[in-house]
Coordinates of C-alpha atoms and ligand atoms in Angstrom, one line a residue:
M1 CA 41.9 3.4 47.8
M2 CA 43.9 0.2 48.2
R3 CA 40.8 -1.8 47.1
R4 CA 40.4 0.3 44.0
L5 CA 44.2 -0.1 43.1
L6 CA 44.0 -3.8 43.5
L7 CA 40.9 -4.0 41.3
T8 CA 42.6 -1.9 38.7
C9 CA 45.7 -4.1 38.8
A10 CA 43.6 -7.2 38.5
G11 CA 41.7 -5.7 35.6
L12 CA 45.0 -4.8 33.8
L13 CA 46.3 -8.4 34.4
A14 CA 43.1 -10.0 33.0
T15 CA 43.4 -7.8 29.9
S16 CA 47.0 -8.6 29.2
L17 CA 46.6 -12.3 29.9
S18 CA 43.5 -13.0 27.8
A19 CA 43.4 -13.0 24.1
A20 CA 39.8 -11.9 24.4
P21 CA 38.5 -9.6 21.6
K22 CA 38.9 -5.9 22.0
G23 CA 35.5 -5.1 20.7
P24 CA 34.2 -6.1 17.2
P25 CA 37.1 -6.4 14.8
N26 CA 37.6 -3.9 12.0
I27 CA 37.5 -5.2 8.4
L28 CA 39.8 -4.0 5.6
F29 CA 38.9 -5.4 2.2
L30 CA 41.8 -4.8 -0.2
F31 CA 40.3 -5.5 -3.5
S32 CA 41.7 -5.3 -7.0
D33 CA 40.3 -5.6 -10.5
D34 CA 41.5 -8.6 -12.7
L35 CA 44.3 -9.5 -10.3
T36 CA 45.2 -13.1 -10.8
T37 CA 47.1 -15.6 -8.6
Q38 CA 49.8 -16.2 -11.3
A39 CA 51.0 -12.7 -10.7
I40 CA 51.3 -13.1 -6.9
S41 CA 54.6 -14.6 -5.8
A42 CA 53.0 -16.2 -2.6
Y43 CA 50.9 -18.4 -5.0
G44 CA 54.1 -19.7 -6.6
D45 CA 53.5 -19.6 -10.4
E46 CA 56.2 -21.5 -12.3
R47 CA 57.0 -18.5 -14.4
K48 CA 58.0 -16.4 -11.3
L49 CA 56.5 -13.4 -13.0
L50 CA 56.8 -10.9 -10.2
D51 CA 57.9 -10.4 -6.5
T52 CA 55.0 -9.2 -4.4
P53 CA 56.3 -8.6 -0.9
G54 CA 53.2 -6.8 0.2
M55 CA 50.8 -9.6 -0.6
D56 CA 53.3 -12.2 0.4
R57 CA 53.3 -10.6 3.9
L58 CA 49.6 -11.3 4.2
A59 CA 50.1 -14.9 3.1
K60 CA 53.0 -15.2 5.7
E61 CA 51.0 -13.7 8.5
G62 CA 47.7 -15.3 7.6
I63 CA 46.0 -17.9 5.4
R64 CA 46.4 -18.4 1.6
F65 CA 43.2 -19.8 0.1
D66 CA 44.1 -21.8 -3.0
R67 CA 40.5 -22.3 -4.3
C68 CA 38.5 -19.2 -3.9
L69 CA 36.2 -19.4 -7.0
V70 CA 33.9 -16.9 -8.6
T71 CA 30.4 -17.7 -9.8
N72 CA 30.4 -15.5 -13.0
S73 CA 33.9 -14.5 -13.9
I74 CA 33.4 -10.8 -14.8
C75 CA 33.8 -7.5 -13.0
G76 CA 30.5 -5.8 -12.2
P77 CA 28.5 -9.0 -11.7
M78 CA 31.1 -10.4 -9.1
R79 CA 30.9 -7.1 -7.3
A80 CA 27.1 -7.5 -7.2
V81 CA 27.6 -11.0 -5.8
I82 CA 29.8 -9.7 -3.1
Q83 CA 27.4 -7.0 -2.1
T84 CA 24.4 -9.3 -2.0
G85 CA 25.7 -12.8 -1.2
K86 CA 23.5 -13.9 -4.1
Y87 CA 24.1 -15.4 -7.6
S88 CA 23.6 -13.1 -10.6
H89 CA 20.2 -14.6 -11.5
L90 CA 18.9 -13.5 -8.1
N91 CA 20.7 -10.1 -7.7
G92 CA 19.8 -9.2 -11.2
F93 CA 23.2 -8.0 -12.4
Y94 CA 24.3 -10.5 -15.1
N95 CA 26.7 -8.6 -17.3
N96 CA 28.8 -5.5 -17.7
S97 CA 27.5 -4.3 -21.0
N98 CA 23.9 -3.3 -20.6
N99 CA 22.9 -4.0 -17.1
S100 CA 22.8 -2.0 -14.0
F101 CA 22.7 -3.0 -10.3
N102 CA 19.6 -2.4 -8.3
G103 CA 21.1 -0.9 -5.1
E104 CA 17.8 -0.8 -3.4
Q105 CA 18.0 -4.5 -2.6
Q106 CA 19.5 -6.0 0.6
T107 CA 23.3 -5.7 0.7
F108 CA 25.8 -6.5 3.4
P109 CA 27.1 -2.9 3.9
K110 CA 23.6 -1.8 4.8
L111 CA 23.3 -4.5 7.4
M112 CA 26.8 -3.7 8.7
Q113 CA 25.8 -0.1 9.1
K114 CA 22.7 -1.2 11.1
G115 CA 25.0 -3.3 13.2
G116 CA 27.0 -0.3 14.3
Y117 CA 29.9 -0.4 11.8
S118 CA 31.3 2.7 10.0
T119 CA 31.3 1.7 6.3
A120 CA 33.3 3.2 3.4
V121 CA 34.1 2.3 -0.2
I122 CA 37.0 4.0 -2.0
G123 CA 38.2 3.3 -5.5
K124 CA 36.5 1.3 -8.3
W125 CA 32.9 0.6 -7.6
H126 CA 31.7 -0.4 -11.1
L127 CA 28.1 -1.0 -10.3
G128 CA 26.5 1.9 -12.1
D129 CA 24.3 3.4 -9.4
N130 CA 25.7 5.4 -6.5
P131 CA 26.8 3.1 -3.6
Q132 CA 24.3 2.5 -0.9
G133 CA 25.0 1.4 2.7
F134 CA 28.2 3.4 2.9
D135 CA 28.8 6.3 5.4
Y136 CA 31.5 7.5 3.0
W137 CA 32.2 6.7 -0.7
H138 CA 34.8 8.1 -3.1
I139 CA 34.7 6.2 -6.3
L140 CA 35.9 6.2 -10.0
P141 CA 33.1 6.7 -12.5
G142 CA 32.6 3.6 -14.5
Q143 CA 36.0 1.9 -15.3
G144 CA 37.9 5.0 -14.3
A145 CA 41.2 6.3 -15.7
Y146 CA 44.7 5.3 -14.7
Y147 CA 46.3 8.7 -14.9
N148 CA 44.9 11.9 -13.3
P149 CA 41.5 10.2 -12.7
P150 CA 38.2 12.0 -12.2
M151 CA 36.4 10.6 -9.2
I152 CA 33.1 11.1 -7.4
D153 CA 33.4 12.1 -3.7
N154 CA 30.1 11.4 -2.0
G155 CA 28.3 12.5 -5.1
K156 CA 30.5 15.4 -6.0
R157 CA 32.7 15.2 -9.1
V158 CA 36.4 15.9 -8.3
T159 CA 39.7 15.5 -10.2
H160 CA 42.9 14.1 -9.0
T161 CA 46.5 14.4 -10.3
G162 CA 48.7 11.3 -10.3
Y163 CA 48.4 7.6 -10.6
V164 CA 45.1 5.9 -9.7
T165 CA 46.5 3.2 -7.5
D166 CA 48.4 5.8 -5.4
I167 CA 45.5 8.1 -5.2
I168 CA 43.1 5.4 -4.0
T169 CA 45.7 4.4 -1.4
D170 CA 46.1 8.0 -0.2
L171 CA 42.3 8.4 0.0
G172 CA 42.1 5.1 2.0
L173 CA 44.8 6.1 4.4
D174 CA 43.2 9.6 4.9
W175 CA 39.9 8.0 5.7
L176 CA 41.4 5.6 8.1
K177 CA 43.1 8.5 10.0
N178 CA 40.0 10.6 10.1
R179 CA 37.3 8.0 10.4
P180 CA 34.8 8.1 13.4
K181 CA 36.8 6.4 16.1
D182 CA 33.8 5.4 18.2
K183 CA 32.8 2.5 15.9
P184 CA 34.5 -0.5 14.3
F185 CA 35.0 0.1 10.5
M186 CA 34.5 -1.9 7.3
L187 CA 36.6 -0.3 4.5
M188 CA 36.5 -1.6 0.9
L189 CA 39.6 -0.2 -0.7
Q190 CA 39.2 -1.2 -4.4
H191 CA 41.8 -0.7 -7.1
K192 CA 41.2 -0.2 -10.7
A193 CA 44.5 -1.9 -11.5
P194 CA 45.4 -4.2 -13.1
H195 CA 42.4 -3.9 -15.5
R196 CA 42.8 -3.5 -19.2
E197 CA 44.5 -1.5 -20.7
W198 CA 47.2 -2.3 -18.1
E199 CA 48.8 1.2 -17.7
P200 CA 51.5 1.1 -14.9
A201 CA 52.6 4.0 -12.8
L202 CA 55.2 6.0 -14.7
R203 CA 57.8 5.1 -12.1
H204 CA 57.3 1.4 -12.9
L205 CA 57.7 1.6 -16.7
G206 CA 61.3 0.2 -16.5
H207 CA 60.4 -2.1 -13.6
D208 CA 61.4 -5.3 -15.3
H209 CA 64.6 -4.1 -17.1
D210 CA 63.2 -5.6 -20.4
R211 CA 63.2 -9.0 -18.9
V212 CA 62.1 -11.9 -21.1
Y213 CA 59.1 -13.7 -19.4
G214 CA 58.6 -17.5 -19.6
E215 CA 55.6 -18.4 -21.8
P216 CA 52.7 -20.5 -20.6
P217 CA 52.7 -23.9 -22.3
T218 CA 49.2 -23.2 -23.7
L219 CA 50.1 -19.9 -25.4
F220 CA 49.4 -21.5 -28.8
D221 CA 46.4 -23.6 -27.8
T222 CA 44.5 -24.9 -30.8
F223 CA 41.3 -25.8 -28.8
E224 CA 41.3 -29.3 -30.5
G225 CA 38.6 -31.6 -29.1
R226 CA 36.8 -29.0 -27.1
S227 CA 33.6 -27.0 -27.8
K228 CA 33.6 -24.7 -30.8
A229 CA 32.7 -22.0 -28.2
L230 CA 36.4 -21.8 -27.3
S231 CA 38.0 -21.4 -30.7
D232 CA 35.3 -18.8 -31.7
H233 CA 36.6 -16.5 -28.9
D234 CA 37.6 -12.8 -29.4
M235 CA 39.9 -12.3 -26.4
G236 CA 43.2 -13.6 -27.8
I237 CA 46.6 -12.0 -27.7
E238 CA 46.8 -12.8 -31.4
R239 CA 43.4 -11.6 -32.7
T240 CA 42.1 -9.1 -30.2
M241 CA 44.8 -6.9 -28.7
T242 CA 44.7 -3.3 -29.8
E243 CA 47.4 -0.7 -30.4
K244 CA 46.2 0.8 -27.1
D245 CA 46.5 -2.4 -25.2
L246 CA 50.1 -2.8 -26.6
K247 CA 51.2 0.8 -25.8
L248 CA 51.8 1.5 -29.5
V249 CA 49.8 4.7 -28.9
P250 CA 49.8 6.7 -25.7
P251 CA 46.9 6.5 -23.2
P252 CA 44.5 9.4 -22.6
N253 CA 44.7 11.8 -19.6
L254 CA 48.4 12.2 -19.5
N255 CA 49.6 15.8 -19.1
A256 CA 52.6 17.1 -21.1
D257 CA 55.3 16.1 -18.7
Q258 CA 53.7 12.7 -18.1
L259 CA 53.4 12.1 -21.9
K260 CA 57.1 13.0 -22.4
Y261 CA 58.1 10.5 -19.7
W262 CA 55.8 7.9 -21.2
N263 CA 57.1 8.4 -24.7
D264 CA 60.8 8.3 -23.5
Y265 CA 60.1 4.9 -22.3
Y266 CA 57.9 3.3 -24.9
E267 CA 59.0 5.1 -28.2
P268 CA 62.5 3.5 -28.6
R269 CA 61.1 0.1 -27.9
N270 CA 58.1 0.7 -30.2
K271 CA 60.5 1.8 -32.9
K272 CA 62.4 -1.4 -32.6
Y273 CA 59.2 -3.3 -32.8
R274 CA 58.0 -1.5 -35.9
E275 CA 61.3 -2.1 -37.7
A276 CA 61.2 -5.8 -36.9
N277 CA 58.0 -6.3 -38.9
L278 CA 57.0 -9.4 -36.9
T279 CA 54.3 -11.8 -38.1
G280 CA 52.7 -15.0 -37.0
K281 CA 54.0 -16.6 -33.8
E282 CA 56.9 -14.1 -33.4
L283 CA 54.2 -11.3 -33.2
V284 CA 52.3 -13.2 -30.6
K285 CA 55.4 -13.7 -28.6
W286 CA 56.3 -10.0 -28.7
R287 CA 52.8 -9.1 -27.7
Y288 CA 52.9 -11.5 -24.8
Q289 CA 56.1 -9.9 -23.5
R290 CA 54.6 -6.3 -23.8
Y291 CA 51.4 -7.5 -22.1
M292 CA 53.4 -9.1 -19.1
H293 CA 55.5 -5.9 -18.7
D294 CA 52.4 -3.7 -18.5
Y295 CA 50.1 -6.0 -16.5
L296 CA 52.8 -6.8 -13.9
G297 CA 53.8 -3.2 -13.7
C298 CA 50.2 -2.4 -12.6
V299 CA 50.3 -5.3 -10.1
K300 CA 53.5 -3.9 -8.7
G301 CA 51.7 -0.7 -7.9
V302 CA 48.9 -2.6 -6.2
D303 CA 51.5 -4.5 -4.1
E304 CA 53.1 -1.3 -3.1
S305 CA 49.7 0.0 -2.0
I306 CA 49.1 -3.0 0.1
A307 CA 52.5 -2.8 1.7
R308 CA 51.8 0.9 2.6
V309 CA 48.4 0.1 4.1
L310 CA 49.8 -2.7 6.2
A311 CA 52.6 -0.4 7.4
Y312 CA 50.0 2.2 8.5
L313 CA 48.0 -0.5 10.3
D314 CA 51.2 -1.3 12.3
E315 CA 52.1 2.3 13.1
S316 CA 48.6 3.3 14.1
G317 CA 48.1 0.2 16.3
L318 CA 45.1 -0.9 14.2
A319 CA 46.8 -4.1 13.0
E320 CA 45.9 -6.2 16.0
N321 CA 42.1 -5.8 15.7
T322 CA 41.8 -5.5 12.0
I323 CA 41.0 -8.4 9.7
V324 CA 42.7 -7.8 6.3
I325 CA 41.4 -9.6 3.3
C326 CA 43.1 -9.3 -0.1
S327 CA 41.2 -10.5 -3.2
S328 CA 40.1 -9.6 -6.8
D329 CA 36.8 -9.7 -8.6
Q330 CA 38.1 -12.7 -10.6
G331 CA 41.3 -14.2 -11.9
F332 CA 42.7 -13.5 -15.4
Y333 CA 44.6 -15.2 -18.2
L334 CA 48.2 -14.3 -18.6
G335 CA 48.6 -15.9 -22.0
E336 CA 47.2 -19.3 -21.0
H337 CA 45.2 -20.7 -24.0
G338 CA 46.5 -17.6 -25.9
W339 CA 44.1 -15.4 -23.9
F340 CA 44.0 -12.2 -21.9
D341 CA 40.8 -11.3 -20.0
K342 CA 38.6 -13.6 -17.9
R343 CA 34.9 -15.0 -18.3
W344 CA 35.6 -18.7 -18.9
I345 CA 35.2 -21.4 -16.3
F346 CA 38.8 -22.5 -16.7
E347 CA 41.0 -22.3 -13.6
E348 CA 43.0 -19.1 -14.3
S349 CA 39.9 -16.9 -14.3
L350 CA 37.7 -19.0 -12.2
R351 CA 40.1 -18.8 -9.3
T352 CA 40.7 -15.5 -7.6
P353 CA 43.4 -14.6 -5.0
F354 CA 42.3 -14.8 -1.4
L355 CA 44.6 -13.9 1.5
V356 CA 43.3 -13.4 5.0
R357 CA 45.1 -12.0 8.0
W358 CA 43.4 -12.0 11.4
P359 CA 45.8 -11.7 14.3
G360 CA 45.2 -14.2 17.0
V361 CA 42.6 -16.1 15.0
A362 CA 43.9 -17.1 11.5
K363 CA 47.1 -19.2 11.9
P364 CA 50.0 -17.5 10.2
G365 CA 51.6 -19.1 7.2
T366 CA 48.9 -21.7 6.5
T367 CA 47.0 -22.6 3.3
N368 CA 43.5 -23.8 2.7
D369 CA 42.3 -25.7 -0.4
K370 CA 38.6 -25.9 0.3
I371 CA 36.2 -24.5 -2.3
V372 CA 35.3 -21.0 -1.1
S373 CA 33.8 -18.2 -3.1
L374 CA 33.3 -14.5 -3.3
L375 CA 29.7 -15.5 -2.9
D376 CA 30.6 -16.1 0.8
M377 CA 31.9 -12.6 1.5
A378 CA 28.6 -11.0 2.6
Q379 CA 27.9 -13.7 5.2
T380 CA 31.5 -13.8 6.3
F381 CA 31.6 -10.0 6.9
L382 CA 28.2 -10.2 8.8
D383 CA 29.4 -13.1 10.9
I384 CA 32.7 -11.3 11.8
A385 CA 30.6 -8.4 12.9
G386 CA 28.3 -10.6 15.0
Q387 CA 25.3 -9.9 12.8
P388 CA 22.7 -12.4 11.7
Q389 CA 23.1 -13.8 8.2
P390 CA 19.9 -13.4 6.2
A391 CA 18.4 -16.7 5.1
D392 CA 18.1 -15.7 1.5
M393 CA 21.9 -15.3 1.1
Q394 CA 23.5 -18.1 -0.8
G395 CA 27.0 -18.5 0.5
H396 CA 28.6 -19.7 3.8
S397 CA 30.5 -17.7 6.4
L398 CA 34.2 -18.4 6.1
V399 CA 34.8 -17.6 9.8
P400 CA 35.1 -21.3 10.7
L401 CA 37.8 -21.8 8.1
F402 CA 39.6 -18.7 9.3
K403 CA 39.7 -20.3 12.7
G404 CA 41.3 -23.3 11.3
E405 CA 38.2 -25.5 11.6
S406 CA 37.4 -28.1 8.9
P407 CA 33.6 -28.4 8.9
A408 CA 32.6 -31.9 7.7
D409 CA 29.7 -30.6 5.7
W410 CA 31.6 -27.9 3.8
R411 CA 30.7 -27.6 0.1
K412 CA 32.2 -30.1 -2.3
S413 CA 31.0 -28.4 -5.4
L414 CA 30.1 -24.9 -6.7
Y415 CA 27.7 -23.8 -9.4
Y416 CA 28.9 -21.3 -12.1
H417 CA 27.1 -19.3 -14.8
Y418 CA 28.5 -16.8 -17.2
Y419 CA 26.2 -14.7 -19.5
E420 CA 27.8 -11.8 -21.4
F421 CA 27.7 -12.5 -25.2
P422 CA 28.4 -11.7 -28.0
V423 CA 30.2 -8.5 -27.1
P424 CA 32.8 -7.7 -26.2
H425 CA 34.8 -11.0 -26.4
R426 CA 32.5 -13.6 -28.0
V427 CA 32.6 -15.9 -25.0
R428 CA 29.5 -17.9 -25.1
P429 CA 27.3 -18.2 -22.1
H430 CA 28.0 -21.4 -20.1
Y431 CA 27.1 -22.9 -16.9
G432 CA 28.7 -25.8 -15.0
V433 CA 29.6 -27.6 -11.8
I434 CA 33.0 -27.4 -10.3
T435 CA 34.5 -29.9 -7.9
D436 CA 38.0 -30.4 -6.5
R437 CA 39.0 -32.3 -9.6
Y438 CA 36.4 -31.8 -12.3
K439 CA 34.5 -29.2 -14.2
L440 CA 31.5 -30.2 -16.2
V441 CA 30.4 -27.3 -18.5
H442 CA 27.6 -26.7 -20.9
Y443 CA 27.9 -24.1 -23.6
Y444 CA 24.5 -23.1 -24.9
T445 CA 23.4 -20.8 -27.7
P446 CA 21.2 -21.6 -30.7
D447 CA 24.4 -22.4 -32.7
V448 CA 26.3 -24.2 -30.0
D449 CA 25.1 -26.9 -27.6
D450 CA 28.2 -28.6 -26.2
W451 CA 29.3 -30.3 -23.0
D452 CA 32.9 -30.4 -22.0
L453 CA 34.4 -32.3 -19.1
L454 CA 37.7 -31.0 -17.7
D455 CA 39.8 -33.1 -15.3
R456 CA 42.5 -31.0 -13.4
Q457 CA 44.2 -34.1 -12.1
A458 CA 44.7 -35.9 -15.4
D459 CA 45.1 -32.6 -17.4
P460 CA 46.2 -29.7 -15.3
L461 CA 46.5 -27.4 -18.3
E462 CA 42.8 -28.1 -19.1
V463 CA 43.4 -28.7 -22.8
K464 CA 41.4 -31.9 -23.1
N465 CA 37.7 -32.7 -23.1
F466 CA 36.8 -36.1 -21.5
Y467 CA 33.1 -35.8 -22.0
N468 CA 32.8 -38.5 -24.6
D469 CA 35.6 -40.8 -23.1
P470 CA 33.8 -44.1 -22.0
A471 CA 36.2 -44.2 -19.0
Y472 CA 34.5 -41.0 -17.7
A473 CA 30.9 -42.1 -18.3
D474 CA 30.1 -42.6 -14.6
T475 CA 31.8 -39.3 -13.7
V476 CA 29.7 -37.5 -16.3
K477 CA 26.5 -39.0 -14.8
E478 CA 27.4 -38.2 -11.3
L479 CA 28.3 -34.6 -12.2
K480 CA 25.1 -34.1 -14.1
T481 CA 23.1 -35.3 -11.1
E482 CA 25.1 -32.8 -8.9
L483 CA 24.5 -30.0 -11.5
D484 CA 20.8 -30.7 -11.4
R485 CA 20.9 -30.6 -7.5
L486 CA 22.8 -27.3 -7.5
Q487 CA 20.5 -25.7 -10.0
V488 CA 17.6 -26.4 -7.7
E489 CA 19.6 -25.3 -4.7
V490 CA 20.6 -22.0 -6.1
K491 CA 17.1 -21.3 -7.7
E492 CA 18.5 -21.2 -11.3
T493 CA 16.2 -20.2 -14.0
L494 CA 17.0 -21.6 -17.5
P495 CA 17.3 -20.2 -20.1
P496 CA 18.3 -16.9 -18.6
P497 CA 15.6 -14.2 -19.2
R498 CA 16.4 -11.8 -21.9
A499 CA 13.8 -9.0 -21.9
S500 CA 13.9 -8.5 -18.2
H501 CA 17.5 -7.7 -17.8
G502 CA 18.6 -6.3 -21.2
R503 CA 20.7 -9.3 -22.3
K504 CA 21.8 -8.9 -25.9
P505 CA 20.4 -11.6 -28.2
F506 CA 22.6 -14.7 -28.8
D507 CA 23.7 -15.3 -32.5
N508 CA 20.7 -16.7 -34.4
E509 CA 18.4 -16.2 -31.5
P510 CA 14.8 -15.6 -32.6
P511 CA 13.4 -12.1 -31.8
L512 CA 11.3 -11.7 -28.7
P513 CA 7.7 -12.5 -29.2
A514 CA 5.6 -9.5 -30.3
P515 CA 3.1 -8.1 -27.8
A516 CA -0.3 -9.9 -27.7
K517 CA -2.5 -9.0 -30.6
G518 CA -4.6 -5.9 -30.0
A519 CA -3.1 -5.2 -26.7
G520 CA -3.8 -1.6 -25.9
K521 CA -4.9 -0.9 -29.4
G522 CA -8.2 0.0 -31.1
K523 CA -9.8 -2.5 -33.3
G524 CA -8.4 -3.0 -36.9
K525 CA -5.9 -0.1 -37.0
G526 CA -3.4 -1.5 -34.5
K527 CA -3.3 -4.9 -36.2
K528 CA -2.4 -3.4 -39.6
K529 CA 0.5 -1.4 -38.1
A530 CA 1.9 -4.4 -36.4
E531 CA 2.5 -6.0 -39.8
Ligands
LIG601 CA1 37.5 -7.6 -13.1

């Protein structure tokens, strides 16, 4: 009896003294759509656009990564990169418009399941096919709706009343409370907000008290000296924003009470706007203010969600053994270069927020400026779970960086390739190499064949092209060599195939070759028809 008591005491002492793991850690991936670092106060944007205490808490209690970069700055494709740990040209999901994800391939949730994790995805999925590799899924169809959204609960259509960010949060908390307790979990809680058309929760409509936001210095960028691809865009506050984007007409899905509340807020302001008859720069400035109000209102909802989830982790005792990662599928333009949206290799949409809290492992209140990527997520999750990392995945586990290590051989550059063109935003396909300081980018279509060199150090706003500057000749040469090396390393295929993945033709692109003469046809007749 005494011996047993002593052993028990010794055991308790050992447990309380050691920081040893309490079994495999849980993973909570708090993901948003089009959330950008400029809108998170922990990232310190000069405009001080919004206070985000929820996300700031993660930065304070964990690590803020300052250069988490995407490999193809657009929604669906980056989600496919996260699932597979592979570039778009290998996972087959290049663009949002006319492409779908092949869920039959190897993905990290399937491997986590095999490794004993309970897996769930709740919220925006945006990969076409039903999720695979998840024990539980409850997702928005396609882009989803902000108000009273229909959803799909493990294959069954359901409707919800309320605001999408709150609903996704409630569903996430319900799942956490009722999950199987005999396994560690990996939950992807994925918001629709703050995606276009930036519709905030009704309670947040007056959140900024009609504040006037500071403008970015490049709001009226003329694109002088850079590729024609830039000036030919269709994603500008001036030329592209619609009445729906600007809340000059109400959004769909509101019920009568909600619509009244919505109109009571927007209508007096819209009336004033109509009476002012703004044109030119004044019109752009007004639109920018309205855009900031709505976009940041959506982010406010996301931040409240994160604060709620963190509070639940505290009260349930889960916080200690749960790694929380907060990120987004890419960054976003908040008026820089006159743009909204993403796609380009420029810093605002290339860089995505990345905050990590791992109690006892990640040092609180630290920052990391190494080049990391959402390409690294799959291997990072598998590494955390103690699972092997498949050799055909193309990223690196971030676990050493979470532990505060600084591996000498960490990547110094990253390969980037964007494809979707010409619709919806006329952003020409481009690929490039990114380093700490430079971006060398090639825009390629039959009508444009331009190289631009950006230097973040000399030109932080990225409004100059140094490609033809003789002082940069050696840099261009070195970066081209690095680009060649990366294209071999990532198994790039150029030009990107068109027929095999449904890419829409570029402007002036010749039609696909006709099938071989006489293929599958009888003599003579088939030939005549082909003409
Ligand atoms: Ca997105």
